């Protein structure tokens, strides 16, 4: 039997996937020796909450993930790794 998502769940899922893709893209900017570990960490964080169906918690996790990405972006900028924004 197929499981159908309501519109809000579909939109949240799309936001999570967008965050995941952004995080993976950002790992490309990390120093070569740290990329694999960073990718594994990103994946582990996503997998850890894969079965979460509490919409409020998912929204919180998305906002926390965005903040962590922003901090990582700033840190990579300070270390001289060029931003791929724009």
PDB file of N, CA and C in Angstrom:
ATOM      1  N   UNK A   1       0.840  -1.187   0.000  1.00  0.00           N
ATOM      2  CA  UNK A   1       0.000   0.000   0.000  1.00  0.00           C
ATOM      3  C   UNK A   1       0.885   1.251   0.000  1.00  0.00           C
ATOM      4  N   UNK A   2       0.606   2.157  -0.876  1.00  0.00           N
ATOM      5  CA  UNK A   2       1.398   3.377  -1.017  1.00  0.00           C
ATOM      6  C   UNK A   2       1.097   4.340   0.130  1.00  0.00           C
ATOM      7  N   UNK A   3       2.124   5.038   0.552  1.00  0.00           N
ATOM      8  CA  UNK A   3       1.984   6.054   1.599  1.00  0.00           C
ATOM      9  C   UNK A   3       1.997   7.424   0.933  1.00  0.00           C
ATOM     10  N   UNK A   4       0.928   8.178   1.128  1.00  0.00           N
ATOM     11  CA  UNK A   4       0.831   9.506   0.530  1.00  0.00           C
ATOM     12  C   UNK A   4       1.064  10.562   1.593  1.00  0.00           C
ATOM     13  N   UNK A   5       1.854  11.576   1.230  1.00  0.00           N
ATOM     14  CA  UNK A   5       2.133  12.676   2.138  1.00  0.00           C
ATOM     15  C   UNK A   5       1.151  13.810   1.897  1.00  0.00           C
ATOM     16  N   UNK A   6       0.821  14.499   2.988  1.00  0.00           N
ATOM     17  CA  UNK A   6       0.039  15.713   2.784  1.00  0.00           C
ATOM     18  C   UNK A   6       0.986  16.798   2.262  1.00  0.00           C
ATOM     19  N   UNK A   7       0.442  17.907   1.854  1.00  0.00           N
ATOM     20  CA  UNK A   7       1.240  18.965   1.235  1.00  0.00           C
ATOM     21  C   UNK A   7       2.326  19.487   2.167  1.00  0.00           C
ATOM     22  N   UNK A   8       1.996  19.676   3.440  1.00  0.00           N
ATOM     23  CA  UNK A   8       2.993  20.192   4.392  1.00  0.00           C
ATOM     24  C   UNK A   8       4.162  19.225   4.550  1.00  0.00           C
ATOM     25  N   UNK A   9       3.855  17.946   4.633  1.00  0.00           N
ATOM     26  CA  UNK A   9       4.911  16.937   4.760  1.00  0.00           C
ATOM     27  C   UNK A   9       5.770  16.913   3.506  1.00  0.00           C
ATOM     28  N   UNK A  10       5.157  17.061   2.352  1.00  0.00           N
ATOM     29  CA  UNK A  10       5.888  17.085   1.088  1.00  0.00           C
ATOM     30  C   UNK A  10       6.848  18.270   1.036  1.00  0.00           C
ATOM     31  N   UNK A  11       6.363  19.427   1.468  1.00  0.00           N
ATOM     32  CA  UNK A  11       7.185  20.642   1.461  1.00  0.00           C
ATOM     33  C   UNK A  11       8.342  20.504   2.459  1.00  0.00           C
ATOM     34  N   UNK A  12       8.064  19.961   3.647  1.00  0.00           N
ATOM     35  CA  UNK A  12       9.130  19.755   4.624  1.00  0.00           C
ATOM     36  C   UNK A  12      10.184  18.792   4.090  1.00  0.00           C
ATOM     37  N   UNK A  13       9.735  17.741   3.436  1.00  0.00           N
ATOM     38  CA  UNK A  13      10.673  16.763   2.859  1.00  0.00           C
ATOM     39  C   UNK A  13      11.567  17.447   1.821  1.00  0.00           C
ATOM     40  N   UNK A  14      10.967  18.305   1.004  1.00  0.00           N
ATOM     41  CA  UNK A  14      11.737  19.033  -0.005  1.00  0.00           C
ATOM     42  C   UNK A  14      12.763  19.951   0.663  1.00  0.00           C
ATOM     43  N   UNK A  15      12.394  20.578   1.771  1.00  0.00           N
ATOM     44  CA  UNK A  15      13.326  21.460   2.479  1.00  0.00           C
ATOM     45  C   UNK A  15      14.488  20.675   3.070  1.00  0.00           C
ATOM     46  N   UNK A  16      14.191  19.488   3.605  1.00  0.00           N
ATOM     47  CA  UNK A  16      15.248  18.634   4.163  1.00  0.00           C
ATOM     48  C   UNK A  16      16.213  18.214   3.058  1.00  0.00           C
ATOM     49  N   UNK A  17      15.677  17.790   1.923  1.00  0.00           N
ATOM     50  CA  UNK A  17      16.534  17.369   0.812  1.00  0.00           C
ATOM     51  C   UNK A  17      17.371  18.531   0.284  1.00  0.00           C
ATOM     52  N   UNK A  18      16.798  19.722   0.245  1.00  0.00           N
ATOM     53  CA  UNK A  18      17.547  20.898  -0.196  1.00  0.00           C
ATOM     54  C   UNK A  18      18.702  21.183   0.769  1.00  0.00           C
ATOM     55  N   UNK A  19      18.423  21.103   2.068  1.00  0.00           N
ATOM     56  CA  UNK A  19      19.458  21.302   3.077  1.00  0.00           C
ATOM     57  C   UNK A  19      20.566  20.266   2.920  1.00  0.00           C
ATOM     58  N   UNK A  20      20.194  19.027   2.693  1.00  0.00           N
ATOM     59  CA  UNK A  20      21.163  17.941   2.519  1.00  0.00           C
ATOM     60  C   UNK A  20      22.058  18.204   1.302  1.00  0.00           C
ATOM     61  N   UNK A  21      21.444  18.601   0.194  1.00  0.00           N
ATOM     62  CA  UNK A  21      22.234  18.899  -1.013  1.00  0.00           C
ATOM     63  C   UNK A  21      23.173  20.081  -0.783  1.00  0.00           C
ATOM     64  N   UNK A  22      22.684  21.116  -0.103  1.00  0.00           N
ATOM     65  CA  UNK A  22      23.531  22.274   0.200  1.00  0.00           C
ATOM     66  C   UNK A  22      24.729  21.853   1.050  1.00  0.00           C
ATOM     67  N   UNK A  23      24.478  21.015   2.034  1.00  0.00           N
ATOM     68  CA  UNK A  23      25.550  20.563   2.921  1.00  0.00           C
ATOM     69  C   UNK A  23      26.575  19.747   2.139  1.00  0.00           C
ATOM     70  N   UNK A  24      26.108  18.868   1.267  1.00  0.00           N
ATOM     71  CA  UNK A  24      27.043  18.068   0.476  1.00  0.00           C
ATOM     72  C   UNK A  24      27.862  18.941  -0.465  1.00  0.00           C
ATOM     73  N   UNK A  25      27.231  19.954  -1.048  1.00  0.00           N
ATOM     74  CA  UNK A  25      27.974  20.870  -1.918  1.00  0.00           C
ATOM     75  C   UNK A  25      29.043  21.627  -1.134  1.00  0.00           C
ATOM     76  N   UNK A  26      28.695  21.997   0.086  1.00  0.00           N
ATOM     77  CA  UNK A  26      29.642  22.750   0.889  1.00  0.00           C
ATOM     78  C   UNK A  26      30.852  21.893   1.266  1.00  0.00           C
ATOM     79  N   UNK A  27      30.680  20.590   1.378  1.00  0.00           N
ATOM     80  CA  UNK A  27      31.818  19.731   1.723  1.00  0.00           C
ATOM     81  C   UNK A  27      32.895  19.792   0.648  1.00  0.00           C
ATOM     82  N   UNK A  28      32.521  20.147  -0.563  1.00  0.00           N
ATOM     83  CA  UNK A  28      33.511  20.266  -1.645  1.00  0.00           C
ATOM     84  C   UNK A  28      34.521  21.369  -1.367  1.00  0.00           C
ATOM     85  N   UNK A  29      34.127  22.345  -0.562  1.00  0.00           N
ATOM     86  CA  UNK A  29      35.006  23.472  -0.236  1.00  0.00           C
ATOM     87  C   UNK A  29      35.959  23.157   0.896  1.00  0.00           C
ATOM     88  N   UNK A  30      35.690  22.088   1.623  1.00  0.00           N
ATOM     89  CA  UNK A  30      36.534  21.734   2.764  1.00  0.00           C
ATOM     90  C   UNK A  30      37.888  21.238   2.270  1.00  0.00           C
ATOM     91  N   UNK A  31      38.903  21.317   3.115  1.00  0.00           N
ATOM     92  CA  UNK A  31      40.207  20.762   2.732  1.00  0.00           C
ATOM     93  C   UNK A  31      40.057  19.283   2.365  1.00  0.00           C
ATOM     94  N   UNK A  32      40.850  18.847   1.418  1.00  0.00           N
ATOM     95  CA  UNK A  32      40.738  17.488   0.874  1.00  0.00           C
ATOM     96  C   UNK A  32      40.776  16.432   1.968  1.00  0.00           C
ATOM     97  N   UNK A  33      41.655  16.615   2.943  1.00  0.00           N
ATOM     98  CA  UNK A  33      41.796  15.603   3.987  1.00  0.00           C
ATOM     99  C   UNK A  33      40.577  15.516   4.915  1.00  0.00           C
ATOM    100  N   UNK A  34      39.699  16.511   4.889  1.00  0.00           N
ATOM    101  CA  UNK A  34      38.545  16.530   5.794  1.00  0.00           C
ATOM    102  C   UNK A  34      37.223  16.234   5.093  1.00  0.00           C
ATOM    103  N   UNK A  35      37.218  16.163   3.777  1.00  0.00           N
ATOM    104  CA  UNK A  35      35.963  16.036   3.032  1.00  0.00           C
ATOM    105  C   UNK A  35      35.177  14.773   3.354  1.00  0.00           C
ATOM    106  N   UNK A  36      35.858  13.629   3.344  1.00  0.00           N
ATOM    107  CA  UNK A  36      35.137  12.374   3.586  1.00  0.00           C
ATOM    108  C   UNK A  36      34.485  12.352   4.964  1.00  0.00           C
ATOM    109  N   UNK A  37      35.224  12.790   5.962  1.00  0.00           N
ATOM    110  CA  UNK A  37      34.676  12.805   7.316  1.00  0.00           C
ATOM    111  C   UNK A  37      33.492  13.770   7.412  1.00  0.00           C
ATOM    112  N   UNK A  38      33.601  14.897   6.752  1.00  0.00           N
ATOM    113  CA  UNK A  38      32.521  15.878   6.766  1.00  0.00           C
ATOM    114  C   UNK A  38      31.275  15.322   6.074  1.00  0.00           C
ATOM    115  N   UNK A  39      31.462  14.650   4.933  1.00  0.00           N
ATOM    116  CA  UNK A  39      30.323  14.025   4.244  1.00  0.00           C
ATOM    117  C   UNK A  39      29.665  12.964   5.122  1.00  0.00           C
ATOM    118  N   UNK A  40      30.484  12.169   5.797  1.00  0.00           N
ATOM    119  CA  UNK A  40      29.940  11.136   6.680  1.00  0.00           C
ATOM    120  C   UNK A  40      29.147  11.749   7.822  1.00  0.00           C
ATOM    121  N   UNK A  41      29.633  12.861   8.353  1.00  0.00           N
ATOM    122  CA  UNK A  41      28.929  13.546   9.435  1.00  0.00           C
ATOM    123  C   UNK A  41      27.589  14.088   8.953  1.00  0.00           C
ATOM    124  N   UNK A  42      27.584  14.696   7.774  1.00  0.00           N
ATOM    125  CA  UNK A  42      26.337  15.229   7.207  1.00  0.00           C
ATOM    126  C   UNK A  42      25.328  14.101   7.036  1.00  0.00           C
ATOM    127  N   UNK A  43      25.769  13.016   6.436  1.00  0.00           N
ATOM    128  CA  UNK A  43      24.866  11.886   6.214  1.00  0.00           C
ATOM    129  C   UNK A  43      24.359  11.300   7.528  1.00  0.00           C
ATOM    130  N   UNK A  44      25.234  11.170   8.500  1.00  0.00           N
ATOM    131  CA  UNK A  44      24.841  10.612   9.799  1.00  0.00           C
ATOM    132  C   UNK A  44      23.777  11.476  10.473  1.00  0.00           C
ATOM    133  N   UNK A  45      23.929  12.791  10.378  1.00  0.00           N
ATOM    134  CA  UNK A  45      22.941  13.696  10.979  1.00  0.00           C
ATOM    135  C   UNK A  45      21.575  13.539  10.310  1.00  0.00           C
ATOM    136  N   UNK A  46      21.568  13.408   8.995  1.00  0.00           N
ATOM    137  CA  UNK A  46      20.308  13.228   8.275  1.00  0.00           C
ATOM    138  C   UNK A  46      19.696  11.873   8.634  1.00  0.00           C
ATOM    139  N   UNK A  47      20.513  10.841   8.615  1.00  0.00           N
ATOM    140  CA  UNK A  47      20.028   9.484   8.911  1.00  0.00           C
ATOM    141  C   UNK A  47      19.498   9.363  10.336  1.00  0.00           C
ATOM    142  N   UNK A  48      20.130  10.073  11.257  1.00  0.00           N
ATOM    143  CA  UNK A  48      19.738   9.992  12.665  1.00  0.00           C
ATOM    144  C   UNK A  48      18.273  10.388  12.855  1.00  0.00           C
ATOM    145  N   UNK A  49      17.805  11.294  12.037  1.00  0.00           N
ATOM    146  CA  UNK A  49      16.435  11.799  12.182  1.00  0.00           C
ATOM    147  C   UNK A  49      15.525  11.389  11.036  1.00  0.00           C
ATOM    148  N   UNK A  50      15.928  10.380  10.301  1.00  0.00           N
ATOM    149  CA  UNK A  50      15.192   9.956   9.109  1.00  0.00           C
ATOM    150  C   UNK A  50      13.744   9.562   9.395  1.00  0.00           C
ATOM    151  N   UNK A  51      13.508   8.917  10.497  1.00  0.00           N
ATOM    152  CA  UNK A  51      12.162   8.415  10.822  1.00  0.00           C
ATOM    153  C   UNK A  51      11.307   9.415  11.600  1.00  0.00           C
ATOM    154  N   UNK A  52      11.839  10.597  11.833  1.00  0.00           N
ATOM    155  CA  UNK A  52      11.093  11.619  12.575  1.00  0.00           C
ATOM    156  C   UNK A  52       9.881  12.062  11.757  1.00  0.00           C
ATOM    157  N   UNK A  53       8.715  12.066  12.390  1.00  0.00           N
ATOM    158  CA  UNK A  53       7.523  12.535  11.692  1.00  0.00           C
ATOM    159  C   UNK A  53       6.834  13.683  12.442  1.00  0.00           C
ATOM    160  N   UNK A  54       7.512  14.222  13.438  1.00  0.00           N
ATOM    161  CA  UNK A  54       7.019  15.380  14.182  1.00  0.00           C
ATOM    162  C   UNK A  54       7.389  16.639  13.393  1.00  0.00           C
ATOM    163  N   UNK A  55       6.386  17.277  12.819  1.00  0.00           N
ATOM    164  CA  UNK A  55       6.639  18.422  11.932  1.00  0.00           C
ATOM    165  C   UNK A  55       7.357  19.572  12.634  1.00  0.00           C
ATOM    166  N   UNK A  56       7.020  19.820  13.895  1.00  0.00           N
ATOM    167  CA  UNK A  56       7.686  20.893  14.642  1.00  0.00           C
ATOM    168  C   UNK A  56       9.165  20.569  14.838  1.00  0.00           C
ATOM    169  N   UNK A  57       9.466  19.333  15.174  1.00  0.00           N
ATOM    170  CA  UNK A  57      10.861  18.936  15.367  1.00  0.00           C
ATOM    171  C   UNK A  57      11.624  19.029  14.044  1.00  0.00           C
ATOM    172  N   UNK A  58      10.989  18.628  12.950  1.00  0.00           N
ATOM    173  CA  UNK A  58      11.634  18.708  11.636  1.00  0.00           C
ATOM    174  C   UNK A  58      11.955  20.159  11.296  1.00  0.00           C
ATOM    175  N   UNK A  59      11.013  21.066  11.548  1.00  0.00           N
ATOM    176  CA  UNK A  59      11.260  22.491  11.294  1.00  0.00           C
ATOM    177  C   UNK A  59      12.428  22.994  12.133  1.00  0.00           C
ATOM    178  N   UNK A  60      12.465  22.569  13.403  1.00  0.00           N
ATOM    179  CA  UNK A  60      13.568  22.955  14.277  1.00  0.00           C
ATOM    180  C   UNK A  60      14.890  22.429  13.741  1.00  0.00           C
ATOM    181  N   UNK A  61      14.911  21.162  13.339  1.00  0.00           N
ATOM    182  CA  UNK A  61      16.139  20.553  12.820  1.00  0.00           C
ATOM    183  C   UNK A  61      16.609  21.235  11.536  1.00  0.00           C
ATOM    184  N   UNK A  62      15.668  21.635  10.683  1.00  0.00           N
ATOM    185  CA  UNK A  62      16.033  22.355   9.454  1.00  0.00           C
ATOM    186  C   UNK A  62      16.684  23.681   9.810  1.00  0.00           C
ATOM    187  N   UNK A  63      16.077  24.435  10.734  1.00  0.00           N
ATOM    188  CA  UNK A  63      16.650  25.738  11.094  1.00  0.00           C
ATOM    189  C   UNK A  63      18.004  25.560  11.767  1.00  0.00           C
ATOM    190  N   UNK A  64      18.148  24.536  12.593  1.00  0.00           N
ATOM    191  CA  UNK A  64      19.446  24.256  13.209  1.00  0.00           C
ATOM    192  C   UNK A  64      20.484  23.883  12.142  1.00  0.00           C
ATOM    193  N   UNK A  65      20.074  23.078  11.179  1.00  0.00           N
ATOM    194  CA  UNK A  65      20.974  22.692  10.097  1.00  0.00           C
ATOM    195  C   UNK A  65      21.414  23.884   9.270  1.00  0.00           C
ATOM    196  N   UNK A  66      20.494  24.796   8.998  1.00  0.00           N
ATOM    197  CA  UNK A  66      20.840  26.003   8.243  1.00  0.00           C
ATOM    198  C   UNK A  66      21.837  26.871   9.013  1.00  0.00           C
ATOM    199  N   UNK A  67      21.652  26.976  10.331  1.00  0.00           N
ATOM    200  CA  UNK A  67      22.592  27.742  11.148  1.00  0.00           C
ATOM    201  C   UNK A  67      23.974  27.102  11.123  1.00  0.00           C
ATOM    202  N   UNK A  68      24.009  25.772  11.231  1.00  0.00           N
ATOM    203  CA  UNK A  68      25.292  25.071  11.214  1.00  0.00           C
ATOM    204  C   UNK A  68      25.985  25.222   9.860  1.00  0.00           C
ATOM    205  N   UNK A  69      25.196  25.211   8.783  1.00  0.00           N
ATOM    206  CA  UNK A  69      25.778  25.419   7.452  1.00  0.00           C
ATOM    207  C   UNK A  69      26.351  26.822   7.324  1.00  0.00           C
ATOM    208  N   UNK A  70      25.640  27.800   7.860  1.00  0.00           N
ATOM    209  CA  UNK A  70      26.118  29.179   7.806  1.00  0.00           C
ATOM    210  C   UNK A  70      27.440  29.312   8.554  1.00  0.00           C
ATOM    211  N   UNK A  71      27.529  28.683   9.723  1.00  0.00           N
ATOM    212  CA  UNK A  71      28.778  28.725  10.498  1.00  0.00           C
ATOM    213  C   UNK A  71      29.909  28.034   9.741  1.00  0.00           C
ATOM    214  N   UNK A  72      29.606  26.896   9.131  1.00  0.00           N
ATOM    215  CA  UNK A  72      30.618  26.182   8.354  1.00  0.00           C
ATOM    216  C   UNK A  72      31.072  27.028   7.170  1.00  0.00           C
ATOM    217  N   UNK A  73      30.124  27.677   6.504  1.00  0.00           N
ATOM    218  CA  UNK A  73      30.452  28.544   5.371  1.00  0.00           C
ATOM    219  C   UNK A  73      31.392  29.661   5.805  1.00  0.00           C
ATOM    220  N   UNK A  74      31.092  30.295   6.936  1.00  0.00           N
ATOM    221  CA  UNK A  74      31.936  31.377   7.445  1.00  0.00           C
ATOM    222  C   UNK A  74      33.318  30.856   7.814  1.00  0.00           C
ATOM    223  N   UNK A  75      33.366  29.665   8.426  1.00  0.00           N
ATOM    224  CA  UNK A  75      34.648  29.090   8.807  1.00  0.00           C
ATOM    225  C   UNK A  75      35.488  28.774   7.562  1.00  0.00           C
ATOM    226  N   UNK A  76      34.841  28.218   6.543  1.00  0.00           N
ATOM    227  CA  UNK A  76      35.569  27.910   5.311  1.00  0.00           C
ATOM    228  C   UNK A  76      36.053  29.183   4.634  1.00  0.00           C
ATOM    229  N   UNK A  77      35.253  30.246   4.692  1.00  0.00           N
ATOM    230  CA  UNK A  77      35.695  31.543   4.152  1.00  0.00           C
ATOM    231  C   UNK A  77      36.929  32.060   4.883  1.00  0.00           C
ATOM    232  N   UNK A  78      36.940  31.918   6.208  1.00  0.00           N
ATOM    233  CA  UNK A  78      38.071  32.408   7.000  1.00  0.00           C
ATOM    234  C   UNK A  78      39.342  31.599   6.730  1.00  0.00           C
ATOM    235  N   UNK A  79      39.172  30.339   6.352  1.00  0.00           N
ATOM    236  CA  UNK A  79      40.356  29.506   6.089  1.00  0.00           C
ATOM    237  C   UNK A  79      40.830  29.644   4.643  1.00  0.00           C
ATOM    238  N   UNK A  80      40.139  30.492   3.880  1.00  0.00           N
ATOM    239  CA  UNK A  80      40.588  30.759   2.512  1.00  0.00           C
ATOM    240  C   UNK A  80      39.960  29.884   1.457  1.00  0.00           C
ATOM    241  N   UNK A  81      38.973  29.092   1.832  1.00  0.00           N
ATOM    242  CA  UNK A  81      38.261  28.269   0.830  1.00  0.00           C
ATOM    243  C   UNK A  81      37.161  29.123   0.237  1.00  0.00           C
ATOM    244  N   UNK A  82      37.228  29.361  -1.048  1.00  0.00           N
ATOM    245  CA  UNK A  82      36.342  30.297  -1.746  1.00  0.00           C
ATOM    246  C   UNK A  82      34.899  29.817  -1.702  1.00  0.00           C
ATOM    247  N   UNK A  83      33.998  30.749  -1.436  1.00  0.00           N
ATOM    248  CA  UNK A  83      32.561  30.456  -1.404  1.00  0.00           C
ATOM    249  C   UNK A  83      32.057  30.175  -2.819  1.00  0.00           C
ATOM    250  N   UNK A  84      31.140  29.228  -2.924  1.00  0.00           N
ATOM    251  CA  UNK A  84      30.554  28.898  -4.227  1.00  0.00           C
ATOM    252  C   UNK A  84      29.171  29.517  -4.366  1.00  0.00           C
ATOM    253  N   UNK A  85      28.852  30.466  -3.477  1.00  0.00           N
ATOM    254  CA  UNK A  85      27.560  31.145  -3.571  1.00  0.00           C
ATOM    255  C   UNK A  85      27.550  32.039  -4.805  1.00  0.00           C
ATOM    256  N   UNK A  86      26.338  32.404  -5.234  1.00  0.00           N
ATOM    257  CA  UNK A  86      26.101  33.290  -6.388  1.00  0.00           C
ATOM    258  C   UNK A  86      25.986  32.542  -7.646  1.00  0.00           C
TER     259      UNK A  86
END
